[in-house]
Amino acid sequence: MNTRIREIPYNYTSFSDHEIVTRFLGEEMWIILNSLREKRRTGRSARMLFDVLGDMWVINRNPYIQDDLIADQKRLKSQVSTLHERLDQITSRAQKNQQALNIADAGRKAVIKFEQELTNSRQLRQKTKRRLERVTAKDNIHLDGLMRVSH
């Protein structure tokens, strides 16, 4: 049997699935998730949850994708909507299983926090630019991914 070491897509980092789940959902949800995985029939809901976490993880780790979503609010809303749709599917498949519903709820809270962080980042960049423009030329102010990675 070929066992996958990682189930979260796009996780080409040194972080384990455990570390990513606990960063977004908390240790308690990792424990619940593992207890549910022992009972799973198809694993479809777990894969959808891992897709949600994988999407958020790759965006959190990639400043260029962050820039794109921060600059294009329509694209950000579309991304967040897709994440919520996957969580809705998990909820609809839960068959009133409270543990599965708790995980979906934790996922929803993580998506809301994820969206808020990107929105806050946009506002913080605007505020930073305004303040820096008082003391330096606009051409000296670069908050894009390339400059953030370089410095």
JSON list of N, CA and C in Angstrom, two decimals, residues 7 40-50:
[
{"chain": "A", "resi": 7, "resn": "GLU", "atom": "N", "xyz": [-0.90, 14.91, 2.95]},
{"chain": "A", "resi": 7, "resn": "GLU", "atom": "CA", "xyz": [-2.18, 14.95, 2.23]},
{"chain": "A", "resi": 7, "resn": "GLU", "atom": "C", "xyz": [-2.57, 16.37, 1.86]},
{"chain": "A", "resi": 40, "resn": "ARG", "atom": "N", "xyz": [-13.32, 6.90, 8.66]},
{"chain": "A", "resi": 40, "resn": "ARG", "atom": "CA", "xyz": [-13.79, 7.38, 7.35]},
{"chain": "A", "resi": 40, "resn": "ARG", "atom": "C", "xyz": [-14.13, 6.24, 6.39]},
{"chain": "A", "resi": 41, "resn": "ARG", "atom": "N", "xyz": [-15.07, 6.60, 5.53]},
{"chain": "A", "resi": 41, "resn": "ARG", "atom": "CA", "xyz": [-15.46, 5.67, 4.48]},
{"chain": "A", "resi": 41, "resn": "ARG", "atom": "C", "xyz": [-14.73, 6.01, 3.19]},
{"chain": "A", "resi": 42, "resn": "THR", "atom": "N", "xyz": [-14.90, 7.24, 2.70]},
{"chain": "A", "resi": 42, "resn": "THR", "atom": "CA", "xyz": [-14.25, 7.62, 1.44]},
{"chain": "A", "resi": 42, "resn": "THR", "atom": "C", "xyz": [-13.13, 8.63, 1.63]},
{"chain": "A", "resi": 43, "resn": "GLY", "atom": "N", "xyz": [-13.19, 9.42, 2.68]},
{"chain": "A", "resi": 43, "resn": "GLY", "atom": "CA", "xyz": [-12.17, 10.44, 2.90]},
{"chain": "A", "resi": 43, "resn": "GLY", "atom": "C", "xyz": [-12.38, 11.69, 2.07]},
{"chain": "A", "resi": 44, "resn": "ARG", "atom": "N", "xyz": [-13.53, 11.81, 1.40]},
{"chain": "A", "resi": 44, "resn": "ARG", "atom": "CA", "xyz": [-13.79, 12.96, 0.54]},
{"chain": "A", "resi": 44, "resn": "ARG", "atom": "C", "xyz": [-13.80, 14.27, 1.33]},
{"chain": "A", "resi": 45, "resn": "SER", "atom": "N", "xyz": [-14.43, 14.27, 2.50]},
{"chain": "A", "resi": 45, "resn": "SER", "atom": "CA", "xyz": [-14.48, 15.49, 3.31]},
{"chain": "A", "resi": 45, "resn": "SER", "atom": "C", "xyz": [-13.09, 15.87, 3.80]},
{"chain": "A", "resi": 46, "resn": "ALA", "atom": "N", "xyz": [-12.30, 14.89, 4.18]},
{"chain": "A", "resi": 46, "resn": "ALA", "atom": "CA", "xyz": [-10.93, 15.17, 4.63]},
{"chain": "A", "resi": 46, "resn": "ALA", "atom": "C", "xyz": [-10.13, 15.79, 3.48]},
{"chain": "A", "resi": 47, "resn": "ARG", "atom": "N", "xyz": [-10.28, 15.25, 2.28]},
{"chain": "A", "resi": 47, "resn": "ARG", "atom": "CA", "xyz": [-9.57, 15.82, 1.12]},
{"chain": "A", "resi": 47, "resn": "ARG", "atom": "C", "xyz": [-10.00, 17.25, 0.85]},
{"chain": "A", "resi": 48, "resn": "MET", "atom": "N", "xyz": [-11.30, 17.53, 0.99]},
{"chain": "A", "resi": 48, "resn": "MET", "atom": "CA", "xyz": [-11.78, 18.90, 0.78]},
{"chain": "A", "resi": 48, "resn": "MET", "atom": "C", "xyz": [-11.21, 19.83, 1.85]},
{"chain": "A", "resi": 49, "resn": "LEU", "atom": "N", "xyz": [-11.16, 19.38, 3.09]},
{"chain": "A", "resi": 49, "resn": "LEU", "atom": "CA", "xyz": [-10.57, 20.19, 4.15]},
{"chain": "A", "resi": 49, "resn": "LEU", "atom": "C", "xyz": [-9.10, 20.43, 3.85]},
{"chain": "A", "resi": 50, "resn": "PHE", "atom": "N", "xyz": [-8.39, 19.40, 3.44]},
{"chain": "A", "resi": 50, "resn": "PHE", "atom": "CA", "xyz": [-6.97, 19.57, 3.12]},
{"chain": "A", "resi": 50, "resn": "PHE", "atom": "C", "xyz": [-6.78, 20.49, 1.91]}
]
